[in-house]
Coordinates of C-alpha atoms in Angstrom, one line a residue:
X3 CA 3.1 -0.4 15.1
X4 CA 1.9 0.4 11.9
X5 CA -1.8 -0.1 12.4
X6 CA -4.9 -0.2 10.2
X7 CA -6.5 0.3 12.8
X8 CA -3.4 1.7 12.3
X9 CA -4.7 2.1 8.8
X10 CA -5.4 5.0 6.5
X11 CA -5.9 5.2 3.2
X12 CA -6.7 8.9 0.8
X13 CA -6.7 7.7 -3.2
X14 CA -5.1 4.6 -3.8
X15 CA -2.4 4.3 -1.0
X16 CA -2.7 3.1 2.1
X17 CA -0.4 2.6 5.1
X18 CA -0.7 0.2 8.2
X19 CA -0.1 1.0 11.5
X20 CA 3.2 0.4 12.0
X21 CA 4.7 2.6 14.3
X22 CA 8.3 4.2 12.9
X23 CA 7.4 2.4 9.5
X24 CA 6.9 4.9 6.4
X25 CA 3.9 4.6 4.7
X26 CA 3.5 1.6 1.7
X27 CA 1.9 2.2 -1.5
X28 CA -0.4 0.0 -3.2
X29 CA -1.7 0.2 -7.1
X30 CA -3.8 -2.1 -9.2
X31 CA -6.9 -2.2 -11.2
X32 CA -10.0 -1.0 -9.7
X33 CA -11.3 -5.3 -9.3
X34 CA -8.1 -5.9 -7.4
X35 CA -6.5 -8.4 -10.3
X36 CA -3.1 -6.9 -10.4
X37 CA -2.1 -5.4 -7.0
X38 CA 1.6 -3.8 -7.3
X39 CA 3.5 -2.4 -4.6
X40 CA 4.8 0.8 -5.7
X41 CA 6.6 3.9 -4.3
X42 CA 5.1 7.3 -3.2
X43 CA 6.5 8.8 -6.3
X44 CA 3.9 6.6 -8.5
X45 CA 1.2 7.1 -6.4
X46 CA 1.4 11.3 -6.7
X47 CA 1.9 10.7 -10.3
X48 CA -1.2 8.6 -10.9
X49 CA -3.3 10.8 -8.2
X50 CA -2.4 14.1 -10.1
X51 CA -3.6 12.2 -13.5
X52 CA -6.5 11.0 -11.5
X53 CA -7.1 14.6 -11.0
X54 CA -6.5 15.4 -14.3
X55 CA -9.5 13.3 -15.7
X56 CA -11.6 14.2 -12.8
X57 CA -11.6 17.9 -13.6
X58 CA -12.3 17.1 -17.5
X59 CA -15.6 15.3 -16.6
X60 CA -16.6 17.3 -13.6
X61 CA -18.7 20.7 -14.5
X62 CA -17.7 23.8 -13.1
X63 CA -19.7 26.4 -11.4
X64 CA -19.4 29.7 -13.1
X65 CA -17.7 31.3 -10.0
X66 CA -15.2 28.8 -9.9
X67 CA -14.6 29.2 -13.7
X68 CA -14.4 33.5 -13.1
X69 CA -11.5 32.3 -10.2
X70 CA -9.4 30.1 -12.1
X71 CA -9.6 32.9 -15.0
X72 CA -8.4 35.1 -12.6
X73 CA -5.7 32.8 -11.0
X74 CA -4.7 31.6 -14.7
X75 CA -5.4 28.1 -14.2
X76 CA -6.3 25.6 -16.5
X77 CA -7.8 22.9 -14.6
X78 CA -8.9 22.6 -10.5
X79 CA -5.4 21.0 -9.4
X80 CA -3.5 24.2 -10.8
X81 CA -6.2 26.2 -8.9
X82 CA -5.5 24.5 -5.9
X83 CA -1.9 24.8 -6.8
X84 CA -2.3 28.4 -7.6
X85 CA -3.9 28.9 -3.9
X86 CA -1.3 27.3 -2.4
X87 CA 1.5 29.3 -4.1
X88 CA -0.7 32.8 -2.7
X89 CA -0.2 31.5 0.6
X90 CA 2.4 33.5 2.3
X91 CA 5.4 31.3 2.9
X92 CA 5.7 32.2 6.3
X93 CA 2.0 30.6 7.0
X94 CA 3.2 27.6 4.2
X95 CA 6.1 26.6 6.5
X96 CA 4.3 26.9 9.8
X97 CA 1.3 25.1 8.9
X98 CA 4.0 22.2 7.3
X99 CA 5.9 22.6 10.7
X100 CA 3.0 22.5 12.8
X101 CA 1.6 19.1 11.1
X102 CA 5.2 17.5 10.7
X103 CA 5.4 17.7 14.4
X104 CA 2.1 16.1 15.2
X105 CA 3.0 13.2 13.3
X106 CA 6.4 12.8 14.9
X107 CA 4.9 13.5 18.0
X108 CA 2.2 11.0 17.6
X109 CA 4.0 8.1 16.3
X110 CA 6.8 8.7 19.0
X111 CA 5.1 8.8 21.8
X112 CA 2.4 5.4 20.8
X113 CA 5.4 3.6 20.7
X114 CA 6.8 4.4 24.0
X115 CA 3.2 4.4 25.4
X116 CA 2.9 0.5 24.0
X117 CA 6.1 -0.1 25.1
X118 CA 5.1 0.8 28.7
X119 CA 1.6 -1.5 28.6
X120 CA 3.3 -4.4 27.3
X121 CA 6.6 -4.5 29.0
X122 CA 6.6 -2.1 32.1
X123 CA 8.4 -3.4 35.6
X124 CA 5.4 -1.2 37.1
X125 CA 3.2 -2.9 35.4
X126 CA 3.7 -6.0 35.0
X127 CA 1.0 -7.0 32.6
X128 CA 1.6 -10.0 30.7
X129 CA -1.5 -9.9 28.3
X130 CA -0.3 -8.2 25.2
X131 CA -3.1 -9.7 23.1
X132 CA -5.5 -8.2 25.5
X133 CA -3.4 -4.8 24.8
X134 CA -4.1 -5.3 21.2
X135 CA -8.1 -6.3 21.6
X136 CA -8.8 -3.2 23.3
X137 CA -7.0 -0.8 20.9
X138 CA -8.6 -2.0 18.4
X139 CA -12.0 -1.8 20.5
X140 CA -11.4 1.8 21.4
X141 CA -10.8 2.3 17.1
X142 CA -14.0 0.9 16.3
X143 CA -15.7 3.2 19.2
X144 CA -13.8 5.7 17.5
X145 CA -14.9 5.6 14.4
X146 CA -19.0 4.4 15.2
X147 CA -18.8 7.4 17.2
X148 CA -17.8 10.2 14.4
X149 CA -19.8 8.6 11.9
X150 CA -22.8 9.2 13.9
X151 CA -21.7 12.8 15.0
X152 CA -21.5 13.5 11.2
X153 CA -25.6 11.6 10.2
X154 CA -26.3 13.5 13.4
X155 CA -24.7 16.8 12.2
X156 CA -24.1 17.4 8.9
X157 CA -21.0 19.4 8.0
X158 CA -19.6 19.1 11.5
X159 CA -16.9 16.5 10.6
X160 CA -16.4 14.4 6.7
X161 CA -16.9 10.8 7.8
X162 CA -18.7 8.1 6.1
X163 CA -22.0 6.3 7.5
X164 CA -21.4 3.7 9.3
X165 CA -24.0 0.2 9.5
X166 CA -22.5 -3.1 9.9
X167 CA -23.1 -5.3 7.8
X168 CA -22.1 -9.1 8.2
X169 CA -22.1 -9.9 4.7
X170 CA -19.4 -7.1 3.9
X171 CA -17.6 -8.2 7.8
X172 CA -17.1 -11.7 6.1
X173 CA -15.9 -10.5 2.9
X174 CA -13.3 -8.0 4.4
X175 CA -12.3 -11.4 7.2
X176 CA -10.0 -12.9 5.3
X177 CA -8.0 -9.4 5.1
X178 CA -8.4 -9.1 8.8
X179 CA -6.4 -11.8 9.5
X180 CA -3.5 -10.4 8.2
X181 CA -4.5 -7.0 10.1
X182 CA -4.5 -8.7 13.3
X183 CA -1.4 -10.8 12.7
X184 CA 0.4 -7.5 11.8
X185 CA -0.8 -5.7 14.8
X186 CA -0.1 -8.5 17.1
X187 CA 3.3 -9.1 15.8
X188 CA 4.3 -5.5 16.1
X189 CA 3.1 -5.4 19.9
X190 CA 5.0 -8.6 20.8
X191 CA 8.0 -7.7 18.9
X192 CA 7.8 -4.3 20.8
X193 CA 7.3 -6.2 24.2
X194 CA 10.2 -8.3 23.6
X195 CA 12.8 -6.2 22.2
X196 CA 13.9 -2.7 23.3
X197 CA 12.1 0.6 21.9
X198 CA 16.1 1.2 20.4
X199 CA 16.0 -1.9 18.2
X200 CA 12.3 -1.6 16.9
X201 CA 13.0 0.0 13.7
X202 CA 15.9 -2.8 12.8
X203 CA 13.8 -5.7 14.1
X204 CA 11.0 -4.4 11.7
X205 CA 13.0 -3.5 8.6
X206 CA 12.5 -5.9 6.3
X207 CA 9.0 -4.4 4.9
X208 CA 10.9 -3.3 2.1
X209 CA 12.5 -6.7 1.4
X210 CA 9.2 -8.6 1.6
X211 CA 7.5 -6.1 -0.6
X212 CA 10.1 -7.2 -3.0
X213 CA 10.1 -10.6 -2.9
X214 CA 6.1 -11.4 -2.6
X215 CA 5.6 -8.7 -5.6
X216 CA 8.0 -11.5 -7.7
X217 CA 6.3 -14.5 -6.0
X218 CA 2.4 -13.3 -6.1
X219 CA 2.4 -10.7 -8.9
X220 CA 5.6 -11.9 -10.8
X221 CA 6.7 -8.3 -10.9
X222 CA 10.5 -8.0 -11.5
X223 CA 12.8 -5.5 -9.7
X224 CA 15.7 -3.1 -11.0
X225 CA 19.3 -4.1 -10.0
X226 CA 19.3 -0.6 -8.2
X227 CA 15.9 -1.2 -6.1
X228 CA 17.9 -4.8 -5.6
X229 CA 20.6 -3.5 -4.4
X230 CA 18.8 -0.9 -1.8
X231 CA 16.9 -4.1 0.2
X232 CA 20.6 -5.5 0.1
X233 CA 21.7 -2.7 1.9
X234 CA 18.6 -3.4 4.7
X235 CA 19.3 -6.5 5.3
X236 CA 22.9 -6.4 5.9
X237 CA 22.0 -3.5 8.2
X238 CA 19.4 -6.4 9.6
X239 CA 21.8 -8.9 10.3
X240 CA 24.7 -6.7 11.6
X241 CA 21.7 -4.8 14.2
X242 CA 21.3 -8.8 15.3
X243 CA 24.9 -9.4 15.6
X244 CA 25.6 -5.9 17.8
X245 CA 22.6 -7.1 20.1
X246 CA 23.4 -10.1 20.7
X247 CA 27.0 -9.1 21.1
X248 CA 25.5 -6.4 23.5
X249 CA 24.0 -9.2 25.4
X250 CA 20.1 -7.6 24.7
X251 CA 19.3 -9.8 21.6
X252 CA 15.7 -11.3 21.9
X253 CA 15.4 -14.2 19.0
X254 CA 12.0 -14.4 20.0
X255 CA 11.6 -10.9 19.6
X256 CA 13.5 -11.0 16.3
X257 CA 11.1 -13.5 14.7
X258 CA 8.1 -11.7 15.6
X259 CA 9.6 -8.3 14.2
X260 CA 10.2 -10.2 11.2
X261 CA 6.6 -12.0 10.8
X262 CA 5.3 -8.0 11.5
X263 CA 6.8 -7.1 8.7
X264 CA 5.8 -9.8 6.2
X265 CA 2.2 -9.3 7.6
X266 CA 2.7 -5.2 6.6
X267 CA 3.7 -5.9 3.1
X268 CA 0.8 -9.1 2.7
X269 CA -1.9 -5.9 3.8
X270 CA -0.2 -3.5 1.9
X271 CA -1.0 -5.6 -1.3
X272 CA -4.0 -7.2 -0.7
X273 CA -5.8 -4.1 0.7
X274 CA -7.0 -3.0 -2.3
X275 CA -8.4 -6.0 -3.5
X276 CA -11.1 -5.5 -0.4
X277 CA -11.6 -2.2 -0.8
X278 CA -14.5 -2.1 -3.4
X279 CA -16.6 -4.2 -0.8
X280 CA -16.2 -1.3 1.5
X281 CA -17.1 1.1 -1.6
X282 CA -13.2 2.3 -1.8
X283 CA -13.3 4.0 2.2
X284 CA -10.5 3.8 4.1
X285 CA -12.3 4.5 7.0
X286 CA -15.0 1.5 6.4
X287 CA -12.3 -0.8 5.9
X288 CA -10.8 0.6 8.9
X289 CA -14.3 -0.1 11.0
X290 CA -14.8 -3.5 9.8
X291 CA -11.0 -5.0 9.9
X292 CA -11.3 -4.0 13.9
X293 CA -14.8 -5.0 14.7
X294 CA -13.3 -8.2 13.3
X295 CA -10.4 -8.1 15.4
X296 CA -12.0 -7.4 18.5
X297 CA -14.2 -10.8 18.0
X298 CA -11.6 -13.1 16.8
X299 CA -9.5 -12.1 19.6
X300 CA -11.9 -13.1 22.2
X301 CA -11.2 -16.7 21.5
X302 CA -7.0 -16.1 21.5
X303 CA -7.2 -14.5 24.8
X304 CA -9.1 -17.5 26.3
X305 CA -7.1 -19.7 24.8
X306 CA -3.6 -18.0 25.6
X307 CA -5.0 -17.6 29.3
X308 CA -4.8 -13.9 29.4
X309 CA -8.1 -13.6 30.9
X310 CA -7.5 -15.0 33.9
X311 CA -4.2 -13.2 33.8
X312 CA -6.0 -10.3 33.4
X313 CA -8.2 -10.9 36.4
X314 CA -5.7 -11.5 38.7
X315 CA -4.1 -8.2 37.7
X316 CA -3.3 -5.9 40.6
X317 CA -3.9 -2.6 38.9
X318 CA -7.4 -4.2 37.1
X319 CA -9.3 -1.1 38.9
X320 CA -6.8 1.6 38.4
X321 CA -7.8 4.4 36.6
X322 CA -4.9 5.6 35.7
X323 CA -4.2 1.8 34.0
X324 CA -6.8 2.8 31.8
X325 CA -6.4 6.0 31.0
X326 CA -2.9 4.8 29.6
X327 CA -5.1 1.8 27.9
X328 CA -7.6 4.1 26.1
X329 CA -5.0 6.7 25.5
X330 CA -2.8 4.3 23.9
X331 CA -5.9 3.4 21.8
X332 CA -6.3 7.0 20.7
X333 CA -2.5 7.4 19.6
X334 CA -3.7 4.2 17.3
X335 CA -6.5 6.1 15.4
X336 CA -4.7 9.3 15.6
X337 CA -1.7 8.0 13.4
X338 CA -3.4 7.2 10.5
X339 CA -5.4 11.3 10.5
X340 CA -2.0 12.5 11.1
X341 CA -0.1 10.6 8.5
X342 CA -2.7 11.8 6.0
X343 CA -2.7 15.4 6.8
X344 CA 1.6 15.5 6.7
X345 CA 1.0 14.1 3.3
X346 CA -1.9 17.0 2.7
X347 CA 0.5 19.3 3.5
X348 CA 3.7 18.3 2.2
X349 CA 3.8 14.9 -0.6
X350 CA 4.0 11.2 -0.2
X351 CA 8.0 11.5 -0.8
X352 CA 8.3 14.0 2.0
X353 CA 6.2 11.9 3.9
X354 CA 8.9 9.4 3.7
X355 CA 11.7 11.3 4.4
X356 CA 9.8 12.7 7.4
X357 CA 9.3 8.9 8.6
X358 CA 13.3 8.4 8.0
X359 CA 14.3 11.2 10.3
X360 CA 11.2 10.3 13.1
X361 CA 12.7 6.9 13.2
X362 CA 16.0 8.1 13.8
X363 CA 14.9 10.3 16.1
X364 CA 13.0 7.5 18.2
X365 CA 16.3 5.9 18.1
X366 CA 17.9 8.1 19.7
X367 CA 15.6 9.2 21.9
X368 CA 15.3 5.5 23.5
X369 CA 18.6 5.2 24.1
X370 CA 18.7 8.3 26.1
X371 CA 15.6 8.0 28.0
X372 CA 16.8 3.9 29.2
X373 CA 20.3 5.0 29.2
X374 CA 21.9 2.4 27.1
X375 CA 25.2 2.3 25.6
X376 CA 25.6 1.3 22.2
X377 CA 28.6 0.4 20.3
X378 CA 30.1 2.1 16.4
X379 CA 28.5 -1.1 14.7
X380 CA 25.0 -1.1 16.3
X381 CA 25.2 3.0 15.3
X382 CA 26.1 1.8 11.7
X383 CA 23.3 -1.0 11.5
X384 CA 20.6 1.7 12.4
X385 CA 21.9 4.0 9.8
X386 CA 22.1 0.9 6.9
X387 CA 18.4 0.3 7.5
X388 CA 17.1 3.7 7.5
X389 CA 19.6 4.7 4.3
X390 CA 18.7 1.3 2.7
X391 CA 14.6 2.5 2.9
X392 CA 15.5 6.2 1.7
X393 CA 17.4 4.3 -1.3
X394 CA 14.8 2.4 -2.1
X395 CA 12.0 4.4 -2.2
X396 CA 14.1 7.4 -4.1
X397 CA 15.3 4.3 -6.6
X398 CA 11.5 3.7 -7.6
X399 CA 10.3 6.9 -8.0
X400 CA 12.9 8.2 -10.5
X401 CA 12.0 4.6 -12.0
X402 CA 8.7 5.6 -12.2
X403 CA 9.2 9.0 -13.4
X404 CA 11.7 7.8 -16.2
X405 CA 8.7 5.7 -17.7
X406 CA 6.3 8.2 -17.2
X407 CA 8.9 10.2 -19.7
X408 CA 9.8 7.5 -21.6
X409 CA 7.2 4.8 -21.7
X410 CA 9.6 2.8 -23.8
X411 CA 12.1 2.5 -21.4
X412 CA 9.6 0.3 -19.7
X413 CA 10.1 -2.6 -22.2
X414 CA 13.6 -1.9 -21.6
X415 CA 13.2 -2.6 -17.7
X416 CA 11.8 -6.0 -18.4
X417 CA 15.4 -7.5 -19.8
X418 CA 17.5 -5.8 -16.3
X419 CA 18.8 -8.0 -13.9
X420 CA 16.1 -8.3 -11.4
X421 CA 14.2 -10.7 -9.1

């Protein structure tokens, strides 16, 4: 569960906290008028041009000037380059090996962690909006509390000051909504379907991105990229069929997988248009779209009665209850670091490959660990989503990449058969 609280932004991409999901990209004009999904590919492309104009304007100090003499580089991103290449590539593929782990590890084991505090026969806590509230709680703790370790001591950890400010809390609201409807529809689809059919019953990310980018921003997509979210959804639909064929299909489950992943692709695109209230921080947008949670789900969990569930819960004064609680909260704000340091360390593209395989993995792994059986088709269904997403994103960066080449193939795009 993807989660801006789950959410973590470096540059111009960001990526919601949706656990298994690969990272979504978002790129627009600095006022937010044109918001465009786009792929990873675009986003390392504009970042490295970014760069480009960054290192033109910004002066040098004389012993940076002396090392990329000596290095043979012409600007600061073919220094860094340059020090990355010295590296020896032993260290390279430990450090990548090291942080690619983390993540998987991470994302993994928050899923199964959730999975346990909103659907465990041990348990037997019935207040996943309550679940939600506290995560988020425990991210805005989070990130109060670093913000005033770095005022406190400078140099000790990079992390922007932190004063809320109920002007900028009302004009980031109406983004929170969507943050806490995508949050709370990946909890209850994970509550109500099995940790093996998670990644199917969220799939269809890439299909909304599509379809709301037509709708909202009247951006057209290639017969190929067309053809990818095709793919997903027959591997959607055929996931559906196999569980209910299975006997472990939850339509209710279903539905909220499916409203999670319209809610992911709605923040994925409006997120930039907030983000120059928050002066362009990830990390302020990230404070404020929880602090907002936690108050407007005060009034759900009266309403939905969980407080009194919660009071007449037998393990209310179990430690060990909340150690799992704030634990899981931690896994929340960790997954956002993580994802940005496997992308530090390795590229956006990789990043998505990476998300591919951890998916799979998760699959497998939860059928293992519950012991299920699963039949040929419900194998294949898994493997049409997952191909369907690696499609898709590889389909829009060449696109990209061919009009970076060719910016008059662009025009050309405009008369393809597309949404």
């Amino acid at each position: 569960m993807w989660r801006a609280r789950w959410g973590q932004q470096a540059g111009s991409y960001t990526w919601g906290r949706g656990l298994g999901s690969a990272a979504r990209y978002t790129r627009g004009h600095r006022g937010g008028e044109h918001q465009v999904p786009c792929t990873s590919q675009e986003h390392e492309l504009g970042h490295q041009n970014r760069v480009q104009r960054t290192d033109r304007r910004a002066p040098l100090k004389r012993s940076r000037i002396l090392r990329m003499a000596l290095t043979g580089a012409s600007s600061a991103s073919e220094e860094a380059d340059a020090d990355s290449r010295n590296k020896p590539f032993l260290l390279r593929a430990l450090q990548i090996a090291l942080v690619v782990s983390l993540y998987w590890v991470t994302s993994i084991s928050m899923v199964f962690l959730n999975k346990y505090l909103l659907d465990s026969p041990s348990l037997q806590l019935d207040t996943p909006i309550f679940v939600t509230f506290y995560q988020c709680l425990v991210t805005s703790l989070l990130c109060k509390g670093l913000s005033t370790l770095a005022t406190c001591c400078p140099g000790t950890v990079d992390f922007p000051t932190l004063n809320l400010d109920l002007k900028v809390a009302r004009s980031v609201l109406p983004l929170s909504v969507v943050f806490i409807g995508m949050i709370s529809f990946n909890n209850l689809c994970l509550k109500y379907v099995g940790v093996a059919f998670y990644n199917v019953g969220r799939s269809l990310t890439t299909v909304f991105n599509v379809l709301l980018s037509y709708v909202l921003l009247k951006q057209t997509t290639s017969f190929y990229a067309l053809l990818t979210c095709g793919i997903i959804i027959g591997g959607f639909w055929l996931g559906i069929d196999q569980e209910g064929a299975e006997g472990t299909l939850s339509l209710v489950g279903t539905v909220f997988g499916v409203l999670a992943s319209l809610c992911v692709s709605l923040n994925a695109i409006y997120t930039k248009k907030v983000l120059p209230a928050v002066d362009n921080s990830i990390w302020r947008l990230t404070f404020y779209n929880n602090v907002n949670a936690c108050v407007l789900f005060l009034p759900l969990m009266v309403l939905l009665g969980e407080l009194r569930a919660l009071l007449d819960f037998a393990y209310l004064d179990s430690a060990h209850f909340w150690v799992m609680m704030t634990l899981g909260g931690l896994f929340g704000f960790a997954i956002g670091y993580v994802t940005g340091l496997q992308i530090k360390f390795t590229s956006p593209l990789t990043h998505n490959v990476s998300g591919t395989a951890k998916a799979c993995a998760q699959t497998v792994l939860a059928v293992l660990y519950y012991e299920e059986t699963k039949s040929f088709l419900w194998w294949t269904s898994n493997l049409m989503v997952l191909g369907g997403s690696s499609a898709y994103t590889w389909v829009r960066g060449w696109e990209m990449q061919k009009t970076q080449e060719d910016p008059s193939s662009k025009e050309g795009e405009k008369s393809a058969v597309g949404v």
